[in-house]
Coordinates of C-alpha atoms in Angstrom, one line a residue:
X223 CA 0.0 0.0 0.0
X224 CA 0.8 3.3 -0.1
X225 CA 1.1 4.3 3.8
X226 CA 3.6 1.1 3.5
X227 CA 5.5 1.6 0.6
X228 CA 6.1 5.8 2.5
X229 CA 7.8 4.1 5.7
X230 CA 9.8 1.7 4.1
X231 CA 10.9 4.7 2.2
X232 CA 11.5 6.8 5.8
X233 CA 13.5 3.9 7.1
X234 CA 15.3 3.8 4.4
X235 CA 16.8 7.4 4.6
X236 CA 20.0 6.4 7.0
X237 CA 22.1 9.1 8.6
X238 CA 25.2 9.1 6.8
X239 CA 29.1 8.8 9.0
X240 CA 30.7 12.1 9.7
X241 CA 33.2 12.0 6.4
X242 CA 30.2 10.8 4.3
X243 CA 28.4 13.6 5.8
X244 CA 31.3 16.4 5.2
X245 CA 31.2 15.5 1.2
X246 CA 27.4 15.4 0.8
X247 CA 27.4 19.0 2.5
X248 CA 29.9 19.9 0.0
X249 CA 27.8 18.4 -2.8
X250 CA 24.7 20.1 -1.6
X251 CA 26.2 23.3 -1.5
X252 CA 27.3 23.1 -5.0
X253 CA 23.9 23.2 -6.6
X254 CA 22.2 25.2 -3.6
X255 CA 20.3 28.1 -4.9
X256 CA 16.9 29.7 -4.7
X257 CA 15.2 27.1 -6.3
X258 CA 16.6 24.2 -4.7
X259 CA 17.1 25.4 -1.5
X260 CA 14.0 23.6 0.4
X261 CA 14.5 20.7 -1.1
X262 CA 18.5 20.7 -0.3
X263 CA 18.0 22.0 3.3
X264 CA 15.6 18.8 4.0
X265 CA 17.7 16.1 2.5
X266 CA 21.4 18.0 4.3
X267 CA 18.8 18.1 7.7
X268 CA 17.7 14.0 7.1
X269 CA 20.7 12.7 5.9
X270 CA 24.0 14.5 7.5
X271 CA 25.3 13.7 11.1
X272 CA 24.4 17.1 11.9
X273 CA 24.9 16.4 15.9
X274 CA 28.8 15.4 15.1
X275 CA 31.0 19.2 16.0
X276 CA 33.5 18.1 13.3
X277 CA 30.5 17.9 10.6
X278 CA 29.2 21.7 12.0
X279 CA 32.8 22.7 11.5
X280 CA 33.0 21.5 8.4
X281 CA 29.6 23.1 7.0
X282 CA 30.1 26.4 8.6
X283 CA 33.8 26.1 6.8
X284 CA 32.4 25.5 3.8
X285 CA 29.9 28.4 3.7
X286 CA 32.8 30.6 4.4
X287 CA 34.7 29.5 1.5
X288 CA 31.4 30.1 -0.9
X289 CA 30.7 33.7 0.7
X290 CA 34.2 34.8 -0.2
X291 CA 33.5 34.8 -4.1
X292 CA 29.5 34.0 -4.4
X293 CA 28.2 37.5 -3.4
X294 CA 25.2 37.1 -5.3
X295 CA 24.7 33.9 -2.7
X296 CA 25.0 35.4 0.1
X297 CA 21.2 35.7 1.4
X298 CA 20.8 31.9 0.4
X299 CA 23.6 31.0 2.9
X300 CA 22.5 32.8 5.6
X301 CA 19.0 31.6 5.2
X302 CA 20.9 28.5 5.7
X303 CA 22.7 29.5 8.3
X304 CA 19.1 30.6 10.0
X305 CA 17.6 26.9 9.4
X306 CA 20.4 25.0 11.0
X307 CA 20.1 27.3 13.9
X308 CA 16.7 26.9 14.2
X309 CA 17.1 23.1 14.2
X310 CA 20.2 22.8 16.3
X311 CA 20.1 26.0 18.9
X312 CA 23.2 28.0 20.4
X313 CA 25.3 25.0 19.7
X314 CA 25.5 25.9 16.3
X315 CA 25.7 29.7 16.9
X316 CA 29.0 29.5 18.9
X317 CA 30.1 27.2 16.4
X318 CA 29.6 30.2 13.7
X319 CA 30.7 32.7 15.9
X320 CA 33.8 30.8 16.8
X321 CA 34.4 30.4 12.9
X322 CA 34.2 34.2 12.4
X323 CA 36.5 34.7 15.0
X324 CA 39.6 32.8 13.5
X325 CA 38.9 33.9 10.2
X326 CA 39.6 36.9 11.6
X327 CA 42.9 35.8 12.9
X328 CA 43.9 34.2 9.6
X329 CA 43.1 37.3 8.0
X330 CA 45.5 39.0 10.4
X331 CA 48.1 35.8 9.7
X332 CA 47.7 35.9 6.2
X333 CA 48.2 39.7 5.7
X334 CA 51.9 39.2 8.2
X335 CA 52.7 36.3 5.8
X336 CA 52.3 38.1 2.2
X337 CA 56.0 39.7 2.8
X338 CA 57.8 36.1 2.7
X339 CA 56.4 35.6 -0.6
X340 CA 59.0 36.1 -2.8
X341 CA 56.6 35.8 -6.6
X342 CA 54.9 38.8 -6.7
X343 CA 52.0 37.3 -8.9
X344 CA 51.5 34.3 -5.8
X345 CA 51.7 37.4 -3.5
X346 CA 48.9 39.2 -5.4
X347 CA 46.8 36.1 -5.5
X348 CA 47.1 35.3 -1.9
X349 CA 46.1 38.9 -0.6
X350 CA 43.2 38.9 -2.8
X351 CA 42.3 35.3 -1.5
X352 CA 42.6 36.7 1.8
X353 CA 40.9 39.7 1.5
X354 CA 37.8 38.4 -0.3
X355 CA 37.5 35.7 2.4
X356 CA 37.2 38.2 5.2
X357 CA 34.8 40.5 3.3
X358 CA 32.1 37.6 2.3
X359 CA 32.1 36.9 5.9
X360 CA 31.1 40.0 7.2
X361 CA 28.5 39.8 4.4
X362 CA 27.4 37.0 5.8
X363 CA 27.1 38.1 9.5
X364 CA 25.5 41.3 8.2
X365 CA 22.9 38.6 6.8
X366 CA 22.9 36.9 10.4
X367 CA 22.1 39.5 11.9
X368 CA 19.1 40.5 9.8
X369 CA 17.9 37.0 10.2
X370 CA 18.3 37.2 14.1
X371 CA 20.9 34.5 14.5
X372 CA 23.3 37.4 15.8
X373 CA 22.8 39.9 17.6
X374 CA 23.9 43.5 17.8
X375 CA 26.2 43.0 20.4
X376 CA 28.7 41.0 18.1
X377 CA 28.2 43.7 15.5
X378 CA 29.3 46.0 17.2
X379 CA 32.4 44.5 18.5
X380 CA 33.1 43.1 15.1
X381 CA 32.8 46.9 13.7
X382 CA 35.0 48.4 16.6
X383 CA 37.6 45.6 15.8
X384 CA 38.2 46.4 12.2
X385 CA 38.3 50.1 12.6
X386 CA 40.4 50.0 15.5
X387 CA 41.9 52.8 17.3
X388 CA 40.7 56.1 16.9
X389 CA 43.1 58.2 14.4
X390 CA 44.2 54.7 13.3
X391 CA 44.1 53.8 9.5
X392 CA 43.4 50.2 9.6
X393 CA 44.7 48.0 6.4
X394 CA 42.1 48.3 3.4
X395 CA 40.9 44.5 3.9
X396 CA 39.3 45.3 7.1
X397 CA 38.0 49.0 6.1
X398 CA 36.4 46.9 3.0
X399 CA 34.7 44.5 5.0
X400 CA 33.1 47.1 7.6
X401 CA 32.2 48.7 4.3
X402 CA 30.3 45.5 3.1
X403 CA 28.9 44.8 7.2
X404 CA 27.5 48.2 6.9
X405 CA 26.2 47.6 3.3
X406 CA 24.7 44.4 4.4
X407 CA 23.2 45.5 7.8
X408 CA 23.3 49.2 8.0
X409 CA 19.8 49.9 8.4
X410 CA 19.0 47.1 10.4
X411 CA 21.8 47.9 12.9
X412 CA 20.8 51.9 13.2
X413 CA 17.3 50.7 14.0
X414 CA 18.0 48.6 16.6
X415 CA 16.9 49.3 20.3
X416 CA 20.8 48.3 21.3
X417 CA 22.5 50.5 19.0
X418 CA 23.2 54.0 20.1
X419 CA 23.0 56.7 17.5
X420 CA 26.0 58.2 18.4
X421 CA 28.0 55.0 18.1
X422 CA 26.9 54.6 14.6
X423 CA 27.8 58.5 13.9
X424 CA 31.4 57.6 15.2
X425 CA 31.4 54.5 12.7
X426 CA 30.5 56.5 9.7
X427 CA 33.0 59.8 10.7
X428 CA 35.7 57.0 11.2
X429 CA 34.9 56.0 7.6
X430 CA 34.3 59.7 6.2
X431 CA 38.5 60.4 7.5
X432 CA 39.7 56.8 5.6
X433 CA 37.8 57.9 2.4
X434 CA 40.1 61.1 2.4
X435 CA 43.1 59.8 3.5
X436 CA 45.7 59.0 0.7
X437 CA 47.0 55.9 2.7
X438 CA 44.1 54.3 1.5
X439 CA 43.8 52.8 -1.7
X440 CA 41.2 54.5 -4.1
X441 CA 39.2 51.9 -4.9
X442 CA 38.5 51.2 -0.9
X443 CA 38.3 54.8 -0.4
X444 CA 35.2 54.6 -3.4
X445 CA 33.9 51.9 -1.0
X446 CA 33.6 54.2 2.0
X447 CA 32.2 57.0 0.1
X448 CA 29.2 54.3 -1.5
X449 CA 28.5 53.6 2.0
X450 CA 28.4 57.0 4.1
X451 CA 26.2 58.1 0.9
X452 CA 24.1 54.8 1.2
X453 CA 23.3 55.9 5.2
X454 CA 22.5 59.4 3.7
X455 CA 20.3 57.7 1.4
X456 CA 18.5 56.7 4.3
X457 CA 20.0 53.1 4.0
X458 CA 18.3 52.8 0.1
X459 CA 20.4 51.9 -2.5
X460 CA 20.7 54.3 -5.6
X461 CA 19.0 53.8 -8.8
X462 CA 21.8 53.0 -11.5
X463 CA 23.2 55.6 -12.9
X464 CA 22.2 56.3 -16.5
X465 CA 23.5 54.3 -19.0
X466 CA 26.9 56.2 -21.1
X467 CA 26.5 57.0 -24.6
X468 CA 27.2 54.9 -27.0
X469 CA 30.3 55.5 -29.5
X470 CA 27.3 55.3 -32.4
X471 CA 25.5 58.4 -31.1
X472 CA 26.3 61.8 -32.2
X473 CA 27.3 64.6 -30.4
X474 CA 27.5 67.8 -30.9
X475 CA 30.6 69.3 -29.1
X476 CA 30.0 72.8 -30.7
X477 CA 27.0 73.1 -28.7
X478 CA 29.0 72.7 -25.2
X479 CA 29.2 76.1 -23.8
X480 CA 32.7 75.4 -22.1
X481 CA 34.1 75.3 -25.6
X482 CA 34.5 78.6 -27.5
X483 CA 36.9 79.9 -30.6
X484 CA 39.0 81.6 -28.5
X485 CA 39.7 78.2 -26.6
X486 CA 39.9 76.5 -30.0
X487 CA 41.8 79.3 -32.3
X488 CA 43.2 81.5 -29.7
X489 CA 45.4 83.4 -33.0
X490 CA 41.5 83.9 -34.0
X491 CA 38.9 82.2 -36.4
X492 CA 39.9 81.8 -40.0
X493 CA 37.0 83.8 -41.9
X494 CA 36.7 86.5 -44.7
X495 CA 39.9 87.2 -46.5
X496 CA 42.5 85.3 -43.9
X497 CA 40.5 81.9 -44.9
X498 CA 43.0 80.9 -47.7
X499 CA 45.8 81.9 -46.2
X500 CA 45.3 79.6 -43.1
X501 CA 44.2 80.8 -39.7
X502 CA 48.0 81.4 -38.7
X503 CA 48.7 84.4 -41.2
X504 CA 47.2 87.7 -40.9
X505 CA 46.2 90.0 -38.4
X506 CA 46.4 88.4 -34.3
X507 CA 43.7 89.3 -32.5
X508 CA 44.5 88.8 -28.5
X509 CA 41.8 86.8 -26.8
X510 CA 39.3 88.9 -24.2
X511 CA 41.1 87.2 -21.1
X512 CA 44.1 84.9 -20.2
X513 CA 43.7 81.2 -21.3
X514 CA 46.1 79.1 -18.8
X515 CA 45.4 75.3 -19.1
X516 CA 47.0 73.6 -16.1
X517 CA 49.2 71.4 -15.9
X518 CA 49.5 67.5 -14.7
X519 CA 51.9 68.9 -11.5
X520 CA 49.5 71.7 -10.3
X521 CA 46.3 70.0 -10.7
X522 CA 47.9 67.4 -8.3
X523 CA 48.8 70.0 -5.8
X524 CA 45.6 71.8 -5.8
X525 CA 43.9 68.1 -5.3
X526 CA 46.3 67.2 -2.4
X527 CA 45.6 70.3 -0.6
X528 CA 42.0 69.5 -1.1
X529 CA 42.0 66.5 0.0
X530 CA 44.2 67.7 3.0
X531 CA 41.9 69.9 3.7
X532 CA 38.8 67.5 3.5
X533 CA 40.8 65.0 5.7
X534 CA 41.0 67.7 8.4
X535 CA 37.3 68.9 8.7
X536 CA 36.0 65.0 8.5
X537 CA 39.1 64.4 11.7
X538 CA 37.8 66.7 13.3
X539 CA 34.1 65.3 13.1
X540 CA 35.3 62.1 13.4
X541 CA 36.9 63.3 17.3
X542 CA 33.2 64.7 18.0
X543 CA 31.8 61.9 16.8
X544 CA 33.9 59.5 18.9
X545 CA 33.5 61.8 22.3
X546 CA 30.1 61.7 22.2
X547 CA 29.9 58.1 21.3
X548 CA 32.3 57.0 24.0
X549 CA 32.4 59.9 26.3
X550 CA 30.0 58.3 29.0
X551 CA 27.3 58.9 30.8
X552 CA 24.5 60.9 29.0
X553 CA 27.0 62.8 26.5
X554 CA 26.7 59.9 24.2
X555 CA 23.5 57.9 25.2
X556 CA 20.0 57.9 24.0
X557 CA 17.9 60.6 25.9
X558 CA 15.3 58.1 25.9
X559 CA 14.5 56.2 29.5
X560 CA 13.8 52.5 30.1
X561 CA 10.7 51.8 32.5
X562 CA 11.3 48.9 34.7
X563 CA 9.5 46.0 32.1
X564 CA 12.7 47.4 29.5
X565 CA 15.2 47.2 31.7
X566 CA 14.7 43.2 33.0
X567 CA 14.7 42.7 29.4
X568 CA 17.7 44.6 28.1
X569 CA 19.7 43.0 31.2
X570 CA 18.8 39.4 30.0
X571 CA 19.4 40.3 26.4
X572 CA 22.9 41.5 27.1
X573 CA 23.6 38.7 29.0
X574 CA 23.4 36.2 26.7
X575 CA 25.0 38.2 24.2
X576 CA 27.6 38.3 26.6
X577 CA 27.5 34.4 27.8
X578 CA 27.8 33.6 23.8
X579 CA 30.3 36.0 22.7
X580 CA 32.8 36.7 25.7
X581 CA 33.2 40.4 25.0
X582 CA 33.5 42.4 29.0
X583 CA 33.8 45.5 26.7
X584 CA 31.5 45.4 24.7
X585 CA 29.1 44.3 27.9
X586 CA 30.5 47.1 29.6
X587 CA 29.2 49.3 27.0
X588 CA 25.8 48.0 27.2
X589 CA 25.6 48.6 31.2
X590 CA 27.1 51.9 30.7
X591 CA 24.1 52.7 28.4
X592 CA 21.7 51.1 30.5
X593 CA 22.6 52.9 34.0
X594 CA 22.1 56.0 31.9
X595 CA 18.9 55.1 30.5
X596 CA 16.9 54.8 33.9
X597 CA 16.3 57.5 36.6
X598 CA 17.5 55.0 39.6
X599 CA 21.4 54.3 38.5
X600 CA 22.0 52.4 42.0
X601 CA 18.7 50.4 41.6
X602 CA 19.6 49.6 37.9
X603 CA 23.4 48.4 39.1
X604 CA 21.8 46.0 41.9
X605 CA 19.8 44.5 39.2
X606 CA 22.6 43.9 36.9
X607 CA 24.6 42.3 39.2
X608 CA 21.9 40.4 40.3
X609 CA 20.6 38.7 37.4
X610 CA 24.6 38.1 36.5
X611 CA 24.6 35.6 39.8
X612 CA 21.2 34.2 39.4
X613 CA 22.7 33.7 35.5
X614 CA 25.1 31.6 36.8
X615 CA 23.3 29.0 39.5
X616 CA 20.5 29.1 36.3
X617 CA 23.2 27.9 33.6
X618 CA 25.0 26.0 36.0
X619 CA 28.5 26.0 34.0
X620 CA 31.6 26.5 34.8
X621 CA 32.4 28.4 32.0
X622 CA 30.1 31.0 32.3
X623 CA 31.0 31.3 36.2
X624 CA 34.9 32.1 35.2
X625 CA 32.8 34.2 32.7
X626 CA 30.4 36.0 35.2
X627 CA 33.1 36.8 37.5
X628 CA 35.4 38.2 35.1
X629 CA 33.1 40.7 34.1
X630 CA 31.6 41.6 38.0
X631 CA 34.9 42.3 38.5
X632 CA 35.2 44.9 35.4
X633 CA 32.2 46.2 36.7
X634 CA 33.8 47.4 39.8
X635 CA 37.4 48.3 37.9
X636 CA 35.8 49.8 35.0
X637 CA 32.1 50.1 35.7
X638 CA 31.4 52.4 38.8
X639 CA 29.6 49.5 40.8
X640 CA 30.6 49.7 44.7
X641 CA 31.4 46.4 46.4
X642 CA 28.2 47.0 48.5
X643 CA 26.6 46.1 45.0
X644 CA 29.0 42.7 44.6
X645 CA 28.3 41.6 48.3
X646 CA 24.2 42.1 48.2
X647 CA 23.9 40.1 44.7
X648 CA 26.0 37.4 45.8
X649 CA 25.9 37.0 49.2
X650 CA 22.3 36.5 49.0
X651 CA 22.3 33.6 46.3
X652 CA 25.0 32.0 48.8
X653 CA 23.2 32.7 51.8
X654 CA 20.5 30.3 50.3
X655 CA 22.7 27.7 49.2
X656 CA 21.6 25.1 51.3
X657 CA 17.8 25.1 48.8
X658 CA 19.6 26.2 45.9
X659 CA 22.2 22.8 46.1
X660 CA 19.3 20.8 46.3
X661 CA 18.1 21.6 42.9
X662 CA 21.9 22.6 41.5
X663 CA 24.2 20.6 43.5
X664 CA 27.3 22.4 41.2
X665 CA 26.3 26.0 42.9
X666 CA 28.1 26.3 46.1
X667 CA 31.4 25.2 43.3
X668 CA 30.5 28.1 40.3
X669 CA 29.4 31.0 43.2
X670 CA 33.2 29.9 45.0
X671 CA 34.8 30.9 41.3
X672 CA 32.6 34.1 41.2
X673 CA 33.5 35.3 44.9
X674 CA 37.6 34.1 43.4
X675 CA 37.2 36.4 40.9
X676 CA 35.9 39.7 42.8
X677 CA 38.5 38.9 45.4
X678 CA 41.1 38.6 42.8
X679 CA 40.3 42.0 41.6
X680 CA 40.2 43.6 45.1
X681 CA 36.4 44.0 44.5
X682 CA 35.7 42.7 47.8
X683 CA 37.7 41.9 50.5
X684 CA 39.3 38.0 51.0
X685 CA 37.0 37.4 54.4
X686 CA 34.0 38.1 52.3
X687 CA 34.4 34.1 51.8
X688 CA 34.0 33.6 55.2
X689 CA 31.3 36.5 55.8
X690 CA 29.1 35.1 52.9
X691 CA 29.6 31.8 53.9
X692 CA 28.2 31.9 57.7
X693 CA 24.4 31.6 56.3
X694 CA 25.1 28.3 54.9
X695 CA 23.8 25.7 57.7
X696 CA 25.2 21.9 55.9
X697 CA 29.2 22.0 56.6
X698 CA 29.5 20.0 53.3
X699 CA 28.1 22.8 51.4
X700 CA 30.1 25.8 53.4
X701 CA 33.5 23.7 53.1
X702 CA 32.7 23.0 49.3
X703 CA 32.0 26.9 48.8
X704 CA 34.8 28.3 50.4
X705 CA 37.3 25.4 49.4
X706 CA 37.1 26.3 45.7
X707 CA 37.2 29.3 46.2
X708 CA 40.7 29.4 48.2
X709 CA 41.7 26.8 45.8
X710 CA 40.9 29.9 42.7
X711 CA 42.8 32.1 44.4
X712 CA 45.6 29.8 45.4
X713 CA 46.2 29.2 41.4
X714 CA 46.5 32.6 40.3
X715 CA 48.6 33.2 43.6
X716 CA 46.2 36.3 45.4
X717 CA 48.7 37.7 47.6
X718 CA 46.5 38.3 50.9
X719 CA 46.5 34.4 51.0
X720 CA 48.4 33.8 54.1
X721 CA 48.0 31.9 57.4
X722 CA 45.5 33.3 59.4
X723 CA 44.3 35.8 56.8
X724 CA 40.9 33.8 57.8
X725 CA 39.3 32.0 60.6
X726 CA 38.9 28.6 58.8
X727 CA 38.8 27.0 62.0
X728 CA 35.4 28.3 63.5
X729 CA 34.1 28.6 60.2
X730 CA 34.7 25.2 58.7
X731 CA 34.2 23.1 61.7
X732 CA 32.3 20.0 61.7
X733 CA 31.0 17.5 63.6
X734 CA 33.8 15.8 65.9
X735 CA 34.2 12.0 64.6
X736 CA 32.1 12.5 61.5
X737 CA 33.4 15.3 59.4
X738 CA 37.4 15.6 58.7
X739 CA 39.0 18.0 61.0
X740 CA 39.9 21.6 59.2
X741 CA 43.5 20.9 58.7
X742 CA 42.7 17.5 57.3
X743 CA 40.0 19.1 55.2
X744 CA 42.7 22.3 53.9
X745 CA 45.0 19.0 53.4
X746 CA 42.9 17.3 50.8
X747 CA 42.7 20.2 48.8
X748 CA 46.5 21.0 49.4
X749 CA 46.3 24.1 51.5
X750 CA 47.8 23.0 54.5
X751 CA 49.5 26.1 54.7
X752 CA 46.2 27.3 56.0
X753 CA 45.3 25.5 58.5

């Protein structure tokens, strides 16, 4: 029957191994297009081990090769992009992300390299290889992060990376690939409720300096002018430009009014009676003003002091631009509040930008923007670094712990957050550790590496440990907290770390002829020193 003959044909489909699976992805990409993309997406979905990381590597690979010289693919491969995220989750995202990050790096590499090359014709090819590959991928992220598969966040740090410092000129590869992220996302980005205004203005004065400065090449300074015009465009693209005329036409030069006889026959017109003797005999009549054509060396010199001059006025709005951008506080932020509903949400978007993409700066910048954005700035910090500790114990990874604590700390070197903040948000989650292990038995382990890391940054003081640690009733639980967290700051050698620093004896006590004694305890984790 029918219904049959259908399941024999489902069981049929096998998943293929992982090298079998890494040439039919290859194969499928090949013919992908518009029209065969459903079809492709479903067979690459049934038939590929899609769950193996080598496999994801492969594919997201793979894709990065086509972007590089398939422009006109680009949207297909980011819808792609979109589907496998939608089927696989994060996984897949901080496989791409990951990806994008070391092509970065081996566009960095391969541009230190191209001096060794002795041919220049192999040097030539390799820098365009290079250069081509890191522009299709910030196509491709531009396309991402229309599509929602990355956020603004990573964007942003991606753009602040290729123009690097301010008054910087960075190499034309990179200033041609923010050119082709802005192309791609422009709009998108400037319209986002994460992007500040005044960031973008910076991005675009940044560009309006490198398309006047003669250190840049003149096709990538054509490339920065297309896309500070595109933004003044509003973000939509030009109409063409009409169409030359062809050699076949006619034209009529006479009728050009920058073309007159004294330009032509400045010894005068040959007419009347001088006609047969040629327009170079008979009387000269001296044209009505001076005609002085100029030459090859001063039309340079009047363009380089142009350009000079143009290069000054757009440094100068590029150093407005970036003070008011970076500047802090309200000088560069939106004027425009959060009410308390925006601000839960904006702190749990910004952390999982942050938990995915590892960037304390760019984080940074988002607090900064959101302290200014709401009338209560103390309110809004408690908040912060409260729903950073309840991340942890909710995610329950190591990883994001180290994470989490590296960038409380930053709050409180970089961020304006007193340690009064740090010791409410986590003191509280630790005070409740004794419910909370029940349900996450790794928490008393991932809030020790968070306290580590405050301590290690002099955020709060080293008996905070112990302070914290009182409200927790089961020994196990107390010793397990404050055990890794001596162990931390053992490892990275915190200098306060001394004998008696702490009262490890009153605090870690346990029950006599059940529990280890302390110094056996500080011996298992080799800190006898300690005891």
């Amino acid at each position: 029957s029918a219904p049959a003959a259908a399941a024999g044909s489902a069981a049929a489909v096998k998943t293929l191994d992982a090298e079998k699976s890494k040439r039919a992805i290859k194969s499928m990409l090949n013919k992908l297009s518009r029209g065969t993309f459903d079809k492709l997406v479903e067979q690459l979905m049934a038939e590929c081990a899609l769950t193996d990381v080598s496999v994801i590597e492969a594919l997201v690979s793979m894709v990065f090769d086509k972007v590089a010289y398939e422009a006109q693919y680009v949207g297909v491969y980011a819808d792609l992009c979109a589907k496998l995220h939608e089927a696989l989750g994060s996984g897949f995202k901080k496989t791409l992300i990951s990806a994008a990050q070391d092509e970065f790096e081996n566009s960095t590499l391969a541009r230190e390299t191209l001096g060794a090359v002795a041919d220049r014709g192999d040097r030539d090819a390799q820098a365009k290889r290079a250069r081509s590959k890191i522009v299709g991928v910030m196509r491709l992220v531009g396309e991402l992060f229309k599509r929602s598969v990355v956020g603004a966040s990573l964007v942003h740090a991606i753009s602040s990376e290729l123009l690097g410092e301010p008054r910087s000129v960075p190499c034309d590869d990179y200033i041609e690939a923010l050119c082709a992220l802005m192309t791609a996302c422009g709009g998108e980005l400037e319209a986002s409720p994460k992007t500040n205004k005044a960031v973008m203005d910076m991005y675009f004065a940044r560009l309006n300096v490198l398309a006047e400065s003669m250190e840049v090449d003149t096709r990538t300074r054509f490339m920065c002018r297309d896309a500070i015009e595109l933004r003044s465009n509003a973000w939509v693209v030009r109409a063409n430009k009409p169409a030359a005329k062809k050699a076949s036409e006619e034209i009529d030069f006479t009728s050009s009014p920058a073309v007159s006889d004294e330009i032509l026959f400045p010894e005068g017109p040959a007419n009347g009676a001088n006609a047969r003797s040629g327009s170079l005999q008979g009387p000269y009549e001296k044209p009505a003003h001076a005609v002085v054509l100029p030459t090859a060396a001063t039309r340079a010199a009047l363009e380089d002091d142009m350009r000079r001059d143009a290069k000054l006025r757009a440094e100068a709005k590029a150093d407005a631009a970036i003070d008011a951008a970076l500047g802090g506080g309200a000088g560069g932020a939106s004027s425009s509040s959060y009410d308390a509903e925006q601000v839960e949400q904006k702190i749990n978007s910004f952390i999982d930008e942050y938990a995915t993409v590892g960037d304390i700066s760019e984080a940074l910048l988002c607090i900064a923007d959101l302290i200014a954005r709401t009338p209560d700035k103390e309110e809004t910090k408690n908040a912060i670094a409260k729903a950073l500790v309840d991340y942890v114990v909710n995610v329950s990874s190591a990883k994001i712990a180290d994470a989490i604590g590296k960038l409380l700390a930053a709050c409180f070197t970089s961020g304006g957050f007193e340690t009064s903040t740090l010791e409410m948000a986590i003191g509280d989650v630790v005070s409740m550790l004794d419910d909370v292990a029940i349900d996450v038995p790794m928490a008393p382990k991932l809030l020790a590496k968070v306290v580590a890391k405050v301590v290690a940054a002099n955020a709060v003081a080293l008996d905070f440990i112990t302070a914290a640690g009182s409200g927790i009733e089961d020994v196990m639980y107390r010793r397990e907290f404050c055990g890794v967290a001596l162990v931390e700051l053992k490892e990275v050698k915190y200098a306060a770390l001394k004998p008696g620093a702490l009262d490890l004896h009153g605090f870690a006590a346990g029950e006599p002829g059940v529990d280890d004694t302390v110094s056996e305890w500080l011996g298992s984790l080799s800190l006898s020193e300690l005891a």
